Structure formats: C-alpha cells, structure tokens
Amino acid sequence: MRVDLSAFLAAATTTRAEGVRATVVTVDETGAPTTESVHELDAQDLLHWTYRMRDERTGETLDATCNGHQITRTDGTYTAVSELPVTPTRDDPRYFYTWLAIDDTWLVEMLRPVDLLARVLVTEARPEDNHLVLRCEPLGNEPSPYNGFSIPDGRQIVAALDLEQARFSQVDVYHQDKLTARFALSTT
C-alpha cells in the first residue's frame, strides 16, 4: 500500500469540507438502534460554512452558519447570532468561529484524521481494500467540553481511514467489545 504523503497530509488537514454528510447510529446493550442523526457540512473555507444536524427519530434540528462576519445558530425555535471579532484576541480567537470548532468534534476528526490521531493510541493497523483500519484507545487528554471520539470512558475505537480521500469513512465505538455507536461519512 503506497500513499503520496504530501497529498495525504494536505487533504488530512483540510480547511474545506464540501457536501459532507455523516450519519450516526447509537445502539443499546442488545444491539438495537436507539438514535440516528444526520449531520451535513458544507465549508468553502474556515469562516464560510453551513452545518445542519437532524435527529431522525425526534425531528429536532440544529442549524449553524458562518458568513465570515457572524455565526447564526438555530436550535429548534431559538436563534442566536454572534459577531466575529474585528480583531481576534487571546480570549476570543477567530478559531472559535471556524467550522473546526463546531459542537460535533467527532465530525471534524473524521474529516481531518490528524486531529483524531493526535488524541489516541493506535494499537493495531491493517490494510483492508483501499482503507487502513485502525484500532485505537483514547489518550484522554482533552479538556472539557469535548465531543470527539477520544473520551476516556473505557471505549475502543475502530476507524476505517480512506487513503484516497484522507478521511475516516467509518468509525465504530465499542464498550466491552460491544458496538455502541457507528459514525459513517459520505459525500453528497
């Protein structure tokens, strides 16, 4: 398995994410699905993006957009608008307004695999088709709030790294060898 490392790193640290759709299915101890949500992201660059989450069971939605000047977030019927700082400061850097800082850190980690790989210990790596399947354990060094894969709650992570796209196409989370959540990524 050969990979053009320069191209891979450029894609794995992307600032764009156009037409991305992710589905999340969580399961109970019997393996029955308990929730399913759909997440869509379209980011032309760090400060021009739209994001939508929809819970398929309840119909609840969350919409967020950034036009380079302000972020608008609508959660159900509540809408909040935040202006970007004219001059970023140490306490209010522009990073907080980028799509990299959206609530669902796990989605960013799927699109930018280096972000996740910095937070886990890879215990196994094996090639499978055009993927590198990684078995990982969280390092647990993330400050709260953090909504990514590397939560130190006894989980094991199995992630399929698509080497052509330089992103994780699927991440499975296990607790005590039982699948508890599956995250799948596609491009719309």
Short mmCIF file of C-alpha atoms in Angstrom, two decimals:
data_model
loop_
_atom_site.label_atom_id
_atom_site.label_comp_id
_atom_site.label_asym_id
_atom_site.label_seq_id
_atom_site.Cartn_x
_atom_site.Cartn_y
_atom_site.Cartn_z
CA MET A 1 0.00 0.00 0.00
CA ARG A 2 1.59 3.23 -1.21
CA VAL A 3 0.42 6.71 -0.31
CA ASP A 4 1.55 10.08 -1.59
CA LEU A 5 2.29 11.56 1.83
CA SER A 6 2.30 15.20 0.68
CA ALA A 7 -1.14 14.86 -0.92
CA PHE A 8 -2.44 12.86 2.04
CA LEU A 9 -1.31 15.44 4.62
CA ALA A 10 -2.74 18.31 2.56
CA ALA A 11 -6.12 16.56 2.43
CA ALA A 12 -5.96 15.31 6.05
CA THR A 13 -5.57 18.88 7.35
CA THR A 14 -8.09 20.45 5.00
CA THR A 15 -9.85 23.75 5.62
CA ARG A 16 -12.63 22.81 3.15
CA ALA A 17 -15.41 20.28 3.55
CA GLU A 18 -17.89 20.49 0.73
CA GLY A 19 -21.04 18.37 0.55
CA VAL A 20 -20.26 16.19 3.56
CA ARG A 21 -22.95 14.01 5.13
CA ALA A 22 -22.48 11.85 8.20
CA THR A 23 -24.90 9.50 9.87
CA VAL A 24 -24.66 8.42 13.49
CA VAL A 25 -26.41 5.36 14.86
CA THR A 26 -26.17 4.51 18.54
CA VAL A 27 -27.29 1.13 19.87
CA ASP A 28 -28.33 -0.24 23.24
CA GLU A 29 -26.84 -3.25 25.03
CA THR A 30 -28.89 -5.63 22.82
CA GLY A 31 -27.60 -4.03 19.63
CA ALA A 32 -30.92 -2.36 18.81
CA PRO A 33 -30.65 1.18 17.39
CA THR A 34 -31.60 3.87 19.89
CA THR A 35 -30.83 7.08 17.98
CA GLU A 36 -29.99 8.09 14.46
CA SER A 37 -28.88 11.52 13.40
CA VAL A 38 -27.76 13.07 10.14
CA HIS A 39 -25.11 15.78 10.03
CA GLU A 40 -24.38 17.88 6.94
CA LEU A 41 -21.48 20.26 6.50
CA ASP A 42 -20.56 22.48 3.59
CA ALA A 43 -17.45 24.59 4.21
CA GLN A 44 -15.81 26.64 1.49
CA ASP A 45 -13.13 27.75 3.94
CA LEU A 46 -12.70 28.11 7.70
CA LEU A 47 -15.07 31.07 8.10
CA HIS A 48 -17.68 30.39 5.37
CA TRP A 49 -19.72 27.32 6.21
CA THR A 50 -23.13 25.83 6.91
CA TYR A 51 -23.87 22.94 9.26
CA ARG A 52 -27.09 21.06 9.96
CA MET A 53 -27.94 18.26 12.36
CA ARG A 54 -31.24 16.40 12.35
CA ASP A 55 -32.32 13.74 14.82
CA GLU A 56 -34.17 11.27 12.63
CA ARG A 57 -36.28 9.94 15.49
CA THR A 58 -37.42 13.20 17.13
CA GLY A 59 -37.15 15.57 14.16
CA GLU A 60 -35.10 18.04 16.22
CA THR A 61 -32.70 20.16 14.20
CA LEU A 62 -29.73 22.40 14.78
CA ASP A 63 -28.59 24.78 12.05
CA ALA A 64 -25.45 26.91 12.13
CA THR A 65 -23.88 29.15 9.51
CA CYS A 66 -20.91 31.48 9.33
CA ASN A 67 -20.65 34.10 6.58
CA GLY A 68 -17.23 35.40 7.57
CA HIS A 69 -18.74 38.16 9.72
CA GLN A 70 -21.14 36.38 12.06
CA ILE A 71 -22.34 32.98 13.17
CA THR A 72 -26.06 32.25 13.30
CA ARG A 73 -27.22 29.21 15.29
CA THR A 74 -30.81 27.99 15.33
CA ASP A 75 -31.72 25.23 17.74
CA GLY A 76 -35.40 24.45 17.28
CA THR A 77 -37.11 27.84 17.60
CA TYR A 78 -34.22 29.68 19.34
CA THR A 79 -31.79 31.65 17.17
CA ALA A 80 -28.54 33.23 18.38
CA VAL A 81 -26.27 35.49 16.35
CA SER A 82 -22.62 36.12 17.28
CA GLU A 83 -20.45 38.68 15.55
CA LEU A 84 -16.89 37.63 14.72
CA PRO A 85 -14.30 39.80 16.47
CA VAL A 86 -12.92 42.57 14.30
CA THR A 87 -9.56 41.96 15.92
CA PRO A 88 -9.08 38.47 17.33
CA THR A 89 -7.79 38.35 20.90
CA ARG A 90 -6.31 35.70 23.13
CA ASP A 91 -9.71 35.22 24.80
CA ASP A 92 -11.71 35.42 21.57
CA PRO A 93 -9.64 34.00 18.72
CA ARG A 94 -11.10 33.50 15.25
CA TYR A 95 -10.73 29.72 15.72
CA PHE A 96 -13.92 29.72 17.82
CA TYR A 97 -15.87 30.78 14.71
CA THR A 98 -14.43 28.25 12.26
CA TRP A 99 -16.13 25.01 11.28
CA LEU A 100 -13.32 23.25 13.15
CA ALA A 101 -14.93 24.46 16.40
CA ILE A 102 -18.45 23.14 15.73
CA ASP A 103 -20.10 21.23 18.55
CA ASP A 104 -19.54 17.85 16.91
CA THR A 105 -15.79 17.47 17.23
CA TRP A 106 -16.11 13.86 16.04
CA LEU A 107 -17.16 15.15 12.59
CA VAL A 108 -14.05 17.34 12.40
CA GLU A 109 -11.95 14.31 13.46
CA MET A 110 -13.46 12.23 10.65
CA LEU A 111 -12.70 14.92 8.06
CA ARG A 112 -9.26 15.76 9.45
CA PRO A 113 -7.79 12.44 10.62
CA VAL A 114 -4.67 14.05 12.07
CA ASP A 115 -6.93 15.72 14.67
CA LEU A 116 -8.09 12.31 15.93
CA LEU A 117 -4.73 10.57 15.58
CA ALA A 118 -3.18 13.15 17.92
CA ARG A 119 -5.70 12.12 20.61
CA VAL A 120 -5.45 8.33 20.50
CA LEU A 121 -3.03 5.45 20.88
CA VAL A 122 -3.15 3.24 17.77
CA THR A 123 -2.91 -0.38 18.92
CA GLU A 124 -3.40 -2.07 15.54
CA ALA A 125 -3.30 -1.06 11.88
CA ARG A 126 -4.19 -3.31 8.98
CA PRO A 127 -4.88 -2.64 5.30
CA GLU A 128 -8.33 -3.53 4.00
CA ASP A 129 -9.36 -2.68 0.43
CA ASN A 130 -8.43 0.98 -0.04
CA HIS A 131 -8.56 1.68 3.69
CA LEU A 132 -6.28 1.43 6.64
CA VAL A 133 -8.30 0.05 9.55
CA LEU A 134 -7.06 1.36 12.88
CA ARG A 135 -7.87 0.05 16.34
CA CYS A 136 -7.35 2.82 18.88
CA GLU A 137 -7.64 3.71 22.53
CA PRO A 138 -8.31 7.26 23.75
CA LEU A 139 -5.43 9.03 25.43
CA GLY A 140 -7.94 11.01 27.46
CA ASN A 141 -6.09 14.29 27.39
CA GLU A 142 -8.91 16.52 26.14
CA PRO A 143 -10.24 19.43 28.16
CA SER A 144 -13.98 19.77 28.61
CA PRO A 145 -16.12 20.46 26.67
CA TYR A 146 -15.04 17.86 24.12
CA ASN A 147 -17.40 15.91 21.87
CA GLY A 148 -15.00 13.78 19.87
CA PHE A 149 -14.01 10.13 19.76
CA SER A 150 -11.20 10.23 22.34
CA ILE A 151 -13.30 10.17 25.51
CA PRO A 152 -11.62 8.05 28.22
CA ASP A 153 -14.68 6.02 29.22
CA GLY A 154 -13.31 2.54 28.53
CA ARG A 155 -14.12 2.68 24.82
CA GLN A 156 -12.26 1.13 21.94
CA ILE A 157 -12.31 2.82 18.56
CA VAL A 158 -12.14 1.06 15.19
CA ALA A 159 -11.69 3.57 12.38
CA ALA A 160 -11.52 3.00 8.62
CA LEU A 161 -9.16 5.55 7.10
CA ASP A 162 -9.89 6.10 3.39
CA LEU A 163 -6.42 6.64 1.98
CA GLU A 164 -7.60 8.28 -1.27
CA GLN A 165 -9.89 10.78 0.45
CA ALA A 166 -7.63 11.21 3.52
CA ARG A 167 -10.59 10.97 5.90
CA PHE A 168 -12.25 8.38 8.07
CA SER A 169 -15.19 6.84 6.20
CA GLN A 170 -16.43 4.95 9.26
CA VAL A 171 -15.70 4.99 12.97
CA ASP A 172 -17.13 2.38 15.32
CA VAL A 173 -17.13 2.84 19.09
CA TYR A 174 -17.12 -0.24 21.31
CA HIS A 175 -17.59 -0.63 25.04
CA GLN A 176 -16.59 -4.01 26.47
CA ASP A 177 -16.39 -5.44 22.94
CA LYS A 178 -19.97 -4.38 22.10
CA LEU A 179 -20.69 -1.89 19.38
CA THR A 180 -22.33 1.19 20.91
CA ALA A 181 -22.14 3.72 18.06
CA ARG A 182 -21.36 3.81 14.33
CA PHE A 183 -20.40 7.02 12.53
CA ALA A 184 -20.42 6.85 8.70
CA LEU A 185 -19.27 9.59 6.35
CA SER A 186 -20.29 10.19 2.75
CA THR A 187 -20.12 13.00 0.24
CA THR A 188 -23.40 14.35 -1.13
#
